[in-house]
XYZ file of C-alpha atoms in Angstrom:
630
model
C 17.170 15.707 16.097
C 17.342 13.860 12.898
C 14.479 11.753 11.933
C 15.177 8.492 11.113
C 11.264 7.347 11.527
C 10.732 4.318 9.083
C 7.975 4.588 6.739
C 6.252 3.072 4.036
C 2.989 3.447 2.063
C -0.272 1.644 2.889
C -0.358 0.052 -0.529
C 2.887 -1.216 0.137
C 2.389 -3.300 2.983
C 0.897 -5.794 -0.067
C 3.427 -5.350 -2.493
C 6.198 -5.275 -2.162
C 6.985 -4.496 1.381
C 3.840 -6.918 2.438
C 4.228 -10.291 4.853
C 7.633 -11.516 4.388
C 8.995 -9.022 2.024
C 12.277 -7.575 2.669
C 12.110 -3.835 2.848
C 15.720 -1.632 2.839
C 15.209 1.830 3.421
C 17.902 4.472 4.636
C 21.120 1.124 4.991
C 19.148 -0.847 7.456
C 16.970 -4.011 6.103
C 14.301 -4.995 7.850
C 11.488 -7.649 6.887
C 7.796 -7.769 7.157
C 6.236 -10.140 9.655
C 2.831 -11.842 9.700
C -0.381 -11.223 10.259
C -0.076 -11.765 14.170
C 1.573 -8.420 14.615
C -0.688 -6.662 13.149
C -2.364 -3.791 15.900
C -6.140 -4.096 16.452
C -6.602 -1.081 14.710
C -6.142 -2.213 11.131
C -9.042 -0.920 8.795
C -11.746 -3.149 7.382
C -11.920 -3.888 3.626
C -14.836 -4.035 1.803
C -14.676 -7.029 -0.909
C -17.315 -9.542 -0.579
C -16.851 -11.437 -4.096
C -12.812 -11.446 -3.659
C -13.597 -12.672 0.504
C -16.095 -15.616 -0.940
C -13.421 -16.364 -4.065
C -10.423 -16.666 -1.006
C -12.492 -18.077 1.619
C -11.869 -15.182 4.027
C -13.904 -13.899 6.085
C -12.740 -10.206 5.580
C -10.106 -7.956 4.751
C -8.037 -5.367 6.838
C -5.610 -2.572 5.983
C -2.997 -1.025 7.787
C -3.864 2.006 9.493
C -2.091 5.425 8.642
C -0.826 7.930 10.483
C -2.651 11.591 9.863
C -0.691 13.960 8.102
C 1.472 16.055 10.079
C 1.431 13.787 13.211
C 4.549 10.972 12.527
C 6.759 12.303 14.829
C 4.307 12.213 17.777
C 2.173 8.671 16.526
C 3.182 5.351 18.151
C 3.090 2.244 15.920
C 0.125 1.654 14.515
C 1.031 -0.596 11.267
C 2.694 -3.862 10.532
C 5.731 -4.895 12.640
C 8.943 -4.765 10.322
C 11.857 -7.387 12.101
C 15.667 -6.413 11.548
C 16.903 -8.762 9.641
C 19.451 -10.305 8.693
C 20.494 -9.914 12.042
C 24.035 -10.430 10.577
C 25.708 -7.017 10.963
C 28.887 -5.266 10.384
C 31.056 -2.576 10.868
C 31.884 -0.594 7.521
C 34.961 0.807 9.192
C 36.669 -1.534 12.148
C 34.715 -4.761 9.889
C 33.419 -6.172 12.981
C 30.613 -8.455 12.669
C 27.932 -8.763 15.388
C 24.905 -10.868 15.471
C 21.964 -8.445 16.271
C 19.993 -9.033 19.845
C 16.634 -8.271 19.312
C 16.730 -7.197 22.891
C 19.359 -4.249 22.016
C 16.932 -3.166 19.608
C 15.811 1.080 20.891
C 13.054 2.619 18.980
C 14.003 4.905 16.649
C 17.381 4.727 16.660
C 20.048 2.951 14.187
C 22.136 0.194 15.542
C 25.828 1.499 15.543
C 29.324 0.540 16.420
C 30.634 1.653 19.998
C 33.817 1.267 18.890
C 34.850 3.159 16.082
C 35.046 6.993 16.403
C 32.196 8.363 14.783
C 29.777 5.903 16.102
C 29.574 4.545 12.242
C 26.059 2.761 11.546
C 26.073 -1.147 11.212
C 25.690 -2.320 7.746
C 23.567 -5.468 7.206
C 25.367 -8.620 5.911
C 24.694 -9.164 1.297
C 23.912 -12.888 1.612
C 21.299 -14.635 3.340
C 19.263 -18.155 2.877
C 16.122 -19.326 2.030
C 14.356 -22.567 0.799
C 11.598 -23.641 -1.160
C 9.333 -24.404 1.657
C 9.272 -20.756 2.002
C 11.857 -19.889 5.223
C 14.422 -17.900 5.309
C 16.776 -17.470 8.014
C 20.873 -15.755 8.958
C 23.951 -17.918 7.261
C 25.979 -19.605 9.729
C 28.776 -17.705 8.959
C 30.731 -19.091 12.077
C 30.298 -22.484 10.251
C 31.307 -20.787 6.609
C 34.461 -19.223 8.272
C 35.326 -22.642 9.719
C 34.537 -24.774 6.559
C 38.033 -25.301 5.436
C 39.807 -25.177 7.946
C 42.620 -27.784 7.900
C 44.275 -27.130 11.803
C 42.540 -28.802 14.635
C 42.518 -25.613 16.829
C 40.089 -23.813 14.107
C 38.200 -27.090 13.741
C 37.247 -26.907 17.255
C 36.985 -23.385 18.017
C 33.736 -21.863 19.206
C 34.745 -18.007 19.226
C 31.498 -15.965 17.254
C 34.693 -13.084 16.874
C 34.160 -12.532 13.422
C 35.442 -10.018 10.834
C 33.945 -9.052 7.340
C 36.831 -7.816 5.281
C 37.542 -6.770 1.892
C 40.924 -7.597 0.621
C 42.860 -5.403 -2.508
C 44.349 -8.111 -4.256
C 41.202 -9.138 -6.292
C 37.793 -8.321 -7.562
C 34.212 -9.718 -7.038
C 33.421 -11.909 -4.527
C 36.384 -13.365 -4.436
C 37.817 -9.923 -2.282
C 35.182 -10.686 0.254
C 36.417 -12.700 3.317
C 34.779 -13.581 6.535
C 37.793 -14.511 9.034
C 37.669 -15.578 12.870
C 38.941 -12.684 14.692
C 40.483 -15.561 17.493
C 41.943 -18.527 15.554
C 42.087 -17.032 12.114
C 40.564 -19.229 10.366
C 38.743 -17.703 7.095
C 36.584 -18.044 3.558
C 35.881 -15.542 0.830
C 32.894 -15.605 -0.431
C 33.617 -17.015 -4.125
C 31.112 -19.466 -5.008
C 28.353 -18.667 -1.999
C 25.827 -18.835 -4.919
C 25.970 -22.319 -6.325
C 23.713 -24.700 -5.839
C 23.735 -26.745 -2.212
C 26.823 -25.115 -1.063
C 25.663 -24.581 2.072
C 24.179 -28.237 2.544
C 28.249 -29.537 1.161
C 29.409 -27.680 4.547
C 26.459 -29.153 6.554
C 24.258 -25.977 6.814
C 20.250 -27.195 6.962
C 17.288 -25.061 6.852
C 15.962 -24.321 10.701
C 12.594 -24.244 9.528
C 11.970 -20.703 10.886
C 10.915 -17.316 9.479
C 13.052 -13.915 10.918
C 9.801 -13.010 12.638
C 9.428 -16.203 15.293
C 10.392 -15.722 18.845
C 11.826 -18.626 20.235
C 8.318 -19.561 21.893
C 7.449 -20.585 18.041
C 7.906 -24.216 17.278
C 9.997 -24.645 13.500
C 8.582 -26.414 10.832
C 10.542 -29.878 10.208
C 11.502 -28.836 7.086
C 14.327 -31.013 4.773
C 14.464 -28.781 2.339
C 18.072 -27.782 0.582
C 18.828 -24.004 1.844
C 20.114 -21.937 -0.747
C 22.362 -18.773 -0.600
C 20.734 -15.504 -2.337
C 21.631 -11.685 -2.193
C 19.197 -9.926 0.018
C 17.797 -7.827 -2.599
C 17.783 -10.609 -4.904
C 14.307 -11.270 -6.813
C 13.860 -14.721 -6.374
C 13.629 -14.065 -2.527
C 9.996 -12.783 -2.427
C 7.186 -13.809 -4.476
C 4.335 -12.315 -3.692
C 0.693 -13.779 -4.853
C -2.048 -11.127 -4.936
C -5.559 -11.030 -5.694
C -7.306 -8.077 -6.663
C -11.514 -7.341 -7.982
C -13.145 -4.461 -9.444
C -15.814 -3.668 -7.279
C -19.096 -4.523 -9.248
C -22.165 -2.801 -7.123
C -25.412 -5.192 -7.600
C -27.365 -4.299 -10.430
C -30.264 -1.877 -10.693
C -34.060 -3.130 -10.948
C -34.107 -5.577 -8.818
C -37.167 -6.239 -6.585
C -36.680 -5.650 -2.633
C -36.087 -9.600 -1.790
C -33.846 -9.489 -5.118
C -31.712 -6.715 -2.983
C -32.053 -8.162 0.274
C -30.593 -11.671 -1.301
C -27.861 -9.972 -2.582
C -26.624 -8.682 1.090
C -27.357 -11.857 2.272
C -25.399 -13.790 -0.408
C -22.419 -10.708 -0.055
C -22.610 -10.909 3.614
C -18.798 -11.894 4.729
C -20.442 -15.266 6.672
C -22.253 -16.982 3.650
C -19.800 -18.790 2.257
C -19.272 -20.645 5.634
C -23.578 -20.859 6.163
C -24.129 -22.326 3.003
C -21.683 -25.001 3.742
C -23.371 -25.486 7.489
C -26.108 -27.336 7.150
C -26.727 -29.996 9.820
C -23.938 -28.075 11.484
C -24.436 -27.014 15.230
C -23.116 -23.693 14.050
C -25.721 -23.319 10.953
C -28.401 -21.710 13.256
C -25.693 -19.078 14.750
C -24.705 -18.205 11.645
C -28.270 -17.484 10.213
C -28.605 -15.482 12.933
C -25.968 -13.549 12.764
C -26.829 -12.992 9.083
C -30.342 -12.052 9.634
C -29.116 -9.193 12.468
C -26.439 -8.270 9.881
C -28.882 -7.847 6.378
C -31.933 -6.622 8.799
C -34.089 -9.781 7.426
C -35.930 -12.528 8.770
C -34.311 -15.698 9.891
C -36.957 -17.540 7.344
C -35.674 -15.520 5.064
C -31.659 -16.499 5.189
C -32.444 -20.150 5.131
C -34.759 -19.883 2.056
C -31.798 -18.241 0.367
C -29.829 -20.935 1.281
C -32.386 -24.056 0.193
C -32.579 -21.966 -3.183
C -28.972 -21.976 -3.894
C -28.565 -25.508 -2.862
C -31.743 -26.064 -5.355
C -30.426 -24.472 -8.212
C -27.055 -25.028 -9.965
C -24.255 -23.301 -8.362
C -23.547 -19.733 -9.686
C -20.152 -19.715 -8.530
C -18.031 -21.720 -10.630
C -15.979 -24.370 -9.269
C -12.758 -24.014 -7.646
C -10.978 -24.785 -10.817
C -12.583 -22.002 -12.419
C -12.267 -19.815 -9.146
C -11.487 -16.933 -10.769
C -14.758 -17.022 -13.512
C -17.297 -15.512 -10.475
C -14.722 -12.222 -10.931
C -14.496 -11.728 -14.316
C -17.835 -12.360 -15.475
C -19.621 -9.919 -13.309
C -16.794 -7.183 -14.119
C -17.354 -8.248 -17.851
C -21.397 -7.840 -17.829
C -20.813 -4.455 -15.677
C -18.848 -3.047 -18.789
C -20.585 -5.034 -21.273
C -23.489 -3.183 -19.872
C -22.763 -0.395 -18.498
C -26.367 0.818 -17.804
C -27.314 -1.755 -15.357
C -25.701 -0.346 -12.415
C -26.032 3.673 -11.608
C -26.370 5.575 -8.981
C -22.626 4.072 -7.165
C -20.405 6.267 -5.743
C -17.606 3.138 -6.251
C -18.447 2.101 -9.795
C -19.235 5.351 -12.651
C -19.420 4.098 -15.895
C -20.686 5.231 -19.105
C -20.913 4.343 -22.907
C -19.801 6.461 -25.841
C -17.877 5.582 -29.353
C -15.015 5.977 -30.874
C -16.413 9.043 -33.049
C -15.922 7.372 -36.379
C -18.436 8.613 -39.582
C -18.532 7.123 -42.790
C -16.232 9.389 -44.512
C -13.489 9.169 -42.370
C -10.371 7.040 -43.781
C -10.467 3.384 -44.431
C -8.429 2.317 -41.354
C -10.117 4.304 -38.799
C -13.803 2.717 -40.474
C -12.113 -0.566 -40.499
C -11.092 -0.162 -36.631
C -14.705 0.634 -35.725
C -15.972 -2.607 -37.440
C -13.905 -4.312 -35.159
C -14.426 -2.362 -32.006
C -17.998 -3.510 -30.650
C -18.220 -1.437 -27.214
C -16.074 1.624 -25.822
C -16.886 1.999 -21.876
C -15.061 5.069 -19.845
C -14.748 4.593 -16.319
C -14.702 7.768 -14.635
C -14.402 6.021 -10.899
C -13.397 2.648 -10.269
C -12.785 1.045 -6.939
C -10.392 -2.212 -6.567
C -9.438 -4.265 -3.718
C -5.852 -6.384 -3.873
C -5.538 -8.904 -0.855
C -2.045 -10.386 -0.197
C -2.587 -14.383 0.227
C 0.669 -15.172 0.966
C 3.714 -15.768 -0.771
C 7.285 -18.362 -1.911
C 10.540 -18.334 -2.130
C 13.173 -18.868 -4.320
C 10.677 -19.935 -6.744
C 7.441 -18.827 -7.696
C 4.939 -21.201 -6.722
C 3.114 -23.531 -9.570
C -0.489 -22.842 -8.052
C -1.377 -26.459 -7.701
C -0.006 -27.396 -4.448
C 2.292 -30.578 -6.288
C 5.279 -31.365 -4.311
C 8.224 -30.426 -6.608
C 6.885 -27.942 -8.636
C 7.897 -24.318 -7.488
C 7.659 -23.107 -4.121
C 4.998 -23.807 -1.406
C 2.992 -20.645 -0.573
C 3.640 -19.526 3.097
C 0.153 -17.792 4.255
C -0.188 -14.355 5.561
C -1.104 -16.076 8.962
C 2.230 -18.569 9.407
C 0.571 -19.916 13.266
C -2.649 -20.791 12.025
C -5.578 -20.970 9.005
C -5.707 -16.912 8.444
C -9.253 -15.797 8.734
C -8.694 -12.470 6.778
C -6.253 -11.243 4.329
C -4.006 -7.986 4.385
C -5.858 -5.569 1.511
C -5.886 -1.988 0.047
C -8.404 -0.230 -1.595
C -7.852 1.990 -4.491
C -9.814 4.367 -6.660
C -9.055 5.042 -10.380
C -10.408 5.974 -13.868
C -9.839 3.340 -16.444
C -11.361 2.970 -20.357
C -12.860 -0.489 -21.228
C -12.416 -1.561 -25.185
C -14.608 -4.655 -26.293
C -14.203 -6.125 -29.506
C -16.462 -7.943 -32.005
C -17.293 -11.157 -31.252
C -18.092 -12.501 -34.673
C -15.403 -10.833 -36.193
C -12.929 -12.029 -33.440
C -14.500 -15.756 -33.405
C -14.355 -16.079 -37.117
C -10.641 -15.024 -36.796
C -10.158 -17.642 -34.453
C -11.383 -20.418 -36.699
C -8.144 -19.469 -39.172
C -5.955 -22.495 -38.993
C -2.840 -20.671 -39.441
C -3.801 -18.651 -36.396
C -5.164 -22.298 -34.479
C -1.825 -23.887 -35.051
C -0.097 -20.641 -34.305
C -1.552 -20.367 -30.827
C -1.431 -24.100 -29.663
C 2.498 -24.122 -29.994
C 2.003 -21.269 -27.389
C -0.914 -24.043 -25.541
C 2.099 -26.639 -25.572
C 4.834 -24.190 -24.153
C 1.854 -23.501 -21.396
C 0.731 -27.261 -20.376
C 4.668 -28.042 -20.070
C 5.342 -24.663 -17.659
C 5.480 -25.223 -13.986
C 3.359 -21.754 -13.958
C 0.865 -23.295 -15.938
C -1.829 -24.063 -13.458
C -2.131 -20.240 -12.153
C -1.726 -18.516 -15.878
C -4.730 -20.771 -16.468
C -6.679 -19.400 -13.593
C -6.907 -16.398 -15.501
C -6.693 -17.639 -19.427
C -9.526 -20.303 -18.347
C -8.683 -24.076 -19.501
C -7.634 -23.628 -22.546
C -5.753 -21.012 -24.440
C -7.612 -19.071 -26.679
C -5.384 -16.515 -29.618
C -8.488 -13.768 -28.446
C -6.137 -14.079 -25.416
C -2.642 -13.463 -26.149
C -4.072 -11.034 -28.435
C -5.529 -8.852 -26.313
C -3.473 -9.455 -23.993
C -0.607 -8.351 -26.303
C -3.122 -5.417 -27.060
C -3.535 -4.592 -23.418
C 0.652 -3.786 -22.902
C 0.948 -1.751 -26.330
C -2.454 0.176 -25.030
C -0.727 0.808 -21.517
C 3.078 1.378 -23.310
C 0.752 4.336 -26.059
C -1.115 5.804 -22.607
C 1.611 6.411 -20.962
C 3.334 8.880 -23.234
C -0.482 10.378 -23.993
C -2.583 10.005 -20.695
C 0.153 11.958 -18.538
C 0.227 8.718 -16.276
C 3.468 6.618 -16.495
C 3.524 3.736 -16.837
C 3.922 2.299 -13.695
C 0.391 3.441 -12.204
C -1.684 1.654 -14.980
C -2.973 -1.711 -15.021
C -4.382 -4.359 -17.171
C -7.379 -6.741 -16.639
C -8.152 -8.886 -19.845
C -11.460 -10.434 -20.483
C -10.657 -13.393 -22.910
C -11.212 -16.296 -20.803
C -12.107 -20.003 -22.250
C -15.101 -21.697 -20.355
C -15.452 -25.578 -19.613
C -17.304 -27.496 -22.287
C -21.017 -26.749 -21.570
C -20.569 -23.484 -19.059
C -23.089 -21.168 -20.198
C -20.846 -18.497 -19.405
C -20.731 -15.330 -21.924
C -17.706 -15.441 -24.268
C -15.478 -12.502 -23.070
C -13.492 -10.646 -26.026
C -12.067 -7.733 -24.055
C -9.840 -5.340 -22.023
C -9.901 -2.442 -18.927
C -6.629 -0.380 -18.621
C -6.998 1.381 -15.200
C -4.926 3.302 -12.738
C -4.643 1.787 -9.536
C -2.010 3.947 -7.852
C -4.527 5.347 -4.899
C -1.874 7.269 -2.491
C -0.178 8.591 -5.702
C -2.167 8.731 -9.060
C -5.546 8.349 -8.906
C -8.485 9.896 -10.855
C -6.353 12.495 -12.241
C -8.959 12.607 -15.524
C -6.069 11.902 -17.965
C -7.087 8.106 -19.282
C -11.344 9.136 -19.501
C -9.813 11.750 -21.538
C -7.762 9.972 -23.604
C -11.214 7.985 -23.914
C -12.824 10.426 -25.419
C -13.030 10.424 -29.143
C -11.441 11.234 -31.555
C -8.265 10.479 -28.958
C -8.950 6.836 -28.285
C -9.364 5.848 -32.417
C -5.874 8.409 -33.043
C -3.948 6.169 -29.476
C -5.251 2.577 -31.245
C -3.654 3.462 -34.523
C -0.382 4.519 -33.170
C -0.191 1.675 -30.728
C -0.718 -0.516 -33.737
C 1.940 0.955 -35.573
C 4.613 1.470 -33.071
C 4.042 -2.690 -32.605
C 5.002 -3.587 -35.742
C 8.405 -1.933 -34.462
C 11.277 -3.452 -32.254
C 14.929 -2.490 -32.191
C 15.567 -5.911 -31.468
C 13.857 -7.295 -34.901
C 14.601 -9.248 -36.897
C 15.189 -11.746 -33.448
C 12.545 -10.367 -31.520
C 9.731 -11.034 -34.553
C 10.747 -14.407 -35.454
C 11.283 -15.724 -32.098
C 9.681 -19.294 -31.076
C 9.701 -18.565 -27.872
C 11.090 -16.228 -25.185
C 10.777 -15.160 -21.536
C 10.327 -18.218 -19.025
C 9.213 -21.138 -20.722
C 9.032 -20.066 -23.732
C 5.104 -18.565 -22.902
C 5.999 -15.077 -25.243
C 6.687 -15.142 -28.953
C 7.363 -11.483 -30.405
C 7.283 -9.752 -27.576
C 10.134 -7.944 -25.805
C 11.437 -5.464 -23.078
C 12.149 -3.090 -26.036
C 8.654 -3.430 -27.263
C 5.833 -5.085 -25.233
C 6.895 -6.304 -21.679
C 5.684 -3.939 -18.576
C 6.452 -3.009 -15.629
C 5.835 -6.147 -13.416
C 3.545 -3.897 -11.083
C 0.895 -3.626 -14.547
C 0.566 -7.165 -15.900
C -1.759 -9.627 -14.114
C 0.603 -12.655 -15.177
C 3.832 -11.624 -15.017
C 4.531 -10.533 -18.799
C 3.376 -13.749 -19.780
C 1.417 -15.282 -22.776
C 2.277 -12.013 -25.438
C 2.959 -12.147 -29.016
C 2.683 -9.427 -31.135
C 2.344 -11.940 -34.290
C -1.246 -12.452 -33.375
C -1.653 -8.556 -32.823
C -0.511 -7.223 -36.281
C 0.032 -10.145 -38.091
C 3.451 -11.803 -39.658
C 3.874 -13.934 -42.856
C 0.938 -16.473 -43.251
C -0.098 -15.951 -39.731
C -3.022 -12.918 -39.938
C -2.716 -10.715 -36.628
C -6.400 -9.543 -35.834
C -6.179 -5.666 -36.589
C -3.815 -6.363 -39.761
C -5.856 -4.767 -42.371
C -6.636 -2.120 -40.026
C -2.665 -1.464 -39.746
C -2.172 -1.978 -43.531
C -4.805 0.733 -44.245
C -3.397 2.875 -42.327
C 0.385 2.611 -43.905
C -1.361 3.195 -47.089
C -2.993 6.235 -46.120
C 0.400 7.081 -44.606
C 2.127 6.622 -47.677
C -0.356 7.890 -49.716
C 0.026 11.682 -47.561
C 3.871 11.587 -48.463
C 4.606 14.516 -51.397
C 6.809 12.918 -53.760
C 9.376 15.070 -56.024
């Protein structure tokens, strides 16, 4: 017998097959429900600074079935819902409205009729809103919209037929007709705007997963008709952490404050007190950490005694970065990690090596290879048909829908992978004094403006810090050549590479460490994982011969002379030079959606110095210089 099993991979129940993404596999569509389906057998997750950051109390991944076993496992993972439920014939162009009570496991649904027993095809267009829902068009009502006789007006058949007619092209040759009164509509013009509110269509405030049980959300939002694959459909919004083992030397109530403060129940203790619930919870604690009760609520009184160490919620992601950025600043205060292996070398440069290679080391202050890395990305929840703005504002993007759509979620969907990455620093004085340049001030705050006017602008900021620093869109610009050079060196495409920049601005009077810095990393677990080829590419003399190249294949773009003297490009107008043909990933590497990247402050261009230009000008010298001339 054929096997027509469904399957995906665990770390793509996040993204992008994760809770309420739309997965098509094999001409059936199907999408993810919540968290409420999830079997009792889903894995914990590790991740106390990401669970204190989201206010979880844990994470869980989907189970997987052992190798060799899928034809005899029963389902263990996420529930996946057919929808839209919207079918049709390909060959008699019947359409049928999908009981979920006809639904047989592990077989397709298919049409009785037709000889052949052909396989139903799921209808192109569905709807969603910006409150997040998404639900089956009406197209009983669409069929029936212009209908000028009374008898069509007033008939109730659900006979419809989904037909294709020769005498045009594009939508236009699509018609859905009643198979009773004949009444009909193509399907020209199913994508403007409020089309289906002009034929009085509303959103039911539903998601495909409810059972009729569920109670909709009063929702008076304007549906809108999308393609099913269409991107605006799912936007997913991840979180992810390096995980940063506590540092070595500390005394034994130094370690046993660290469990407590990374035990998955502090962040709700420390907010307890005078609660009735305090006491359980320090109890719970204390059994948890093997320490005293005493000893839990003196950790407590000395965190509500001393300034906060975790940064406010505006700066909610500054607890992540700055203990990833002192783990790889200093790589020698954690060892002995089977999760975290990190060590320090150089980029193997001697004095009489050429100019631009000596001039790269001056600006280079720290080289870190990672030989094992462990992360942890946590699905929060996610929008529709637009990305949400991150500030919760009505009328600016979408609303995030959460994981859990019944009730507060308690834990997050996660996956854990492992990886190899190599951590560049540059120098801060150099970097800082570069900053200070007016040309490269004024240069960056026309970027600042396109920013503070961007409905995006609240969540780039999350990880760009309050304001927008050029050590910023310079590495981050940095960070996409390094991954775009890597991926023809490494052996890795890519795809399975990632970017975490360390450039982050700090409210006035943090005493945070400035951050001048970047970690390329795979992050492809059930695929590409420590396969050795990025530590290698670490190694010197690689890494100094993969920074020069990078540098000079980015003062390249097939589409210059537009590309280089653009004002702005991608949405909003957040990237300046920067390109598909030259700097933007794979949507899967970048950490805000090939955002804030300019290869003007990389390289340099006119009056405005890029930070490694005289390294790059050095090196076309020496370039030049190696040419024989007749």
């Amino acid at each position: 017998m054929r096997d027509i099993r469904r399957k995906v991979r665990r770390a793509q129940t996040i993204v992008p097959f994760g809770v309420g993404g739309i997965l098509d596999i094999r001409g059936e569509s199907f999408v993810a429900a919540d968290t409420r389906s999830w079997a009792a057998s889903a894995e914990r997750v590790e991740s106390p600074r990401l669970a204190r950051k989201l206010g979880v109390q844990e994470f869980r991944s989907a189970p997987v079935i052992p190798s060799g076993k899928a034809a005899y496992a029963s389902r263990i993972g996420p529930t996946y819902v057919r929808f839209p439920k919207w079918l049709f014939c390909p060959q008699c162009r019947n359409m049928l409205f999908w009981n979920p009570g006809h639904e047989v496991r592990d077989r397709q649904p298919i049409c009785g009729r037709c000889p052949g027993k052909p396989q139903f095809a799921p209808m192109r267009f569905i709807q969603v809103c910006r409150a997040g829902h998404m639900a089956d068009i009406d197209w009983h009502r669409w069929a029936h919209a212009r209908s000028e006789e009374h008898a069509q007006r007033q008939c109730q058949a659900r006979r419809l037929r989904f037909i294709a007619t020769p005498d045009s092209s594009g939508l236009e040759a699509l018609r859905v007709i009643c198979a009773v009164c004949r009444a009909g509509r193509n399907l020209a013009g199913i994508s403007q705007k409020n089309i289906l509110v002009q034929m009085g269509q509303h959103c039911p405030g539903t998601h495909p997963w409810q059972s009729e049980t569920d109670e909709a959300d009063p929702c008076e939002e304007k549906p809108q008709a999308v393609q099913r694959g269409a991107s605006n459909v799912y936007f997913p919004i991840t979180h992810s952490a390096i995980d940063i083992p506590a540092p070595v030397g500390l005394s034994e109530d130094d370690e046993s404050s660290q469990k407590v403060v990374n035990n998955s129940l502090w962040s709700h203790f420390k907010d307890a007190v005078g609660s009735p619930i305090s006491d359980n919870l320090k109890a719970a604690i204390a059994l948890q950490c093997d320490v005293p009760e005493e000893f839990v609520e003196n950790v407590r009184r000395r965190y509500l005694e001393e300034v906060a160490p975790v940064p406010s919620a505006a700066d909610s992601d500054d607890d992540l970065s700055i203990a990833e950025w002192a783990a790889f600043s200093e790589p020698g205060s954690v060892t002995n990690s089977h999760t975290f292996s990190v060590r320090r070398i150089d980029l193997g440069i001697r004095p009489g090596d050429p100019e631009s290679l000596r001039k790269l080391d001056a600006r280079i202050s720290a080289v870190v290879v990672a030989d094992r890395v462990r992360e942890v990305r946590a699905l929060e929840g996610f929008s529709r048909y637009e990305p949400s703005s991150g500030d919760g504002e009505e009328g600016e993007g979408g609303r995030v829908v959460s994981v859990d759509t019944h009730a507060r979620a308690s834990w997050l969907p996660a996956v854990e992978t492992y990886g190899e990455g190599i951590f560049i620093a540059v120098d801060e004085e150099r970097v800082s004094a570069w900053e200070r340049i007016s040309s490269v001030r004024d240069w960056t705050q026309r970027i600042e403006n396109n920013l503070g006017a961007s409905f995006k602008a609240d969540r780039l900021r999350g990880k760009s810090g309050p304001k927008l620093l050029p050590r910023f869109v310079m590495l981050h610009t940095l960070a996409h050549h390094f991954i775009r050079q890597l991926s023809y060196d490494s052996g890795y495409n890519a795809a399975s590479l990632r970017e975490r920049v360390y450039a982050r601005s700090h409210a006035p009077g943090s005493d945070f460490p400035p951050q001048a810095g970047v970690f390329i990393y795979t992050a492809a677990g059930d695929a590409e994982g420590t396969l050795g080829g990025l530590v290698r590419q670490g190694q010197p003399p690689n890494l100094a011969e993969t920074l020069i190249r990078l540098l000079e294949s980015a003062q390249w773009c097939s589409q210059d002379p537009l590309c280089a003297d653009s004002t702005g490009r991608s949405l909003a107008n957040l990237n300046r030079a920067a390109c598909h043909a030259c700097t933007l990933l794979p949507e899967t590497c970048c950490e805000i959606d090939n955002s804030l990247l300019d290869r003007t402050l990389l390289i340099g261009e006119g009056e405005v110095p890029g930070f490694f230009r005289g390294v790059l000008q050095a090196a076309i010298e020496e370039s030049a210089g190696a040419v024989d001339l007749p």
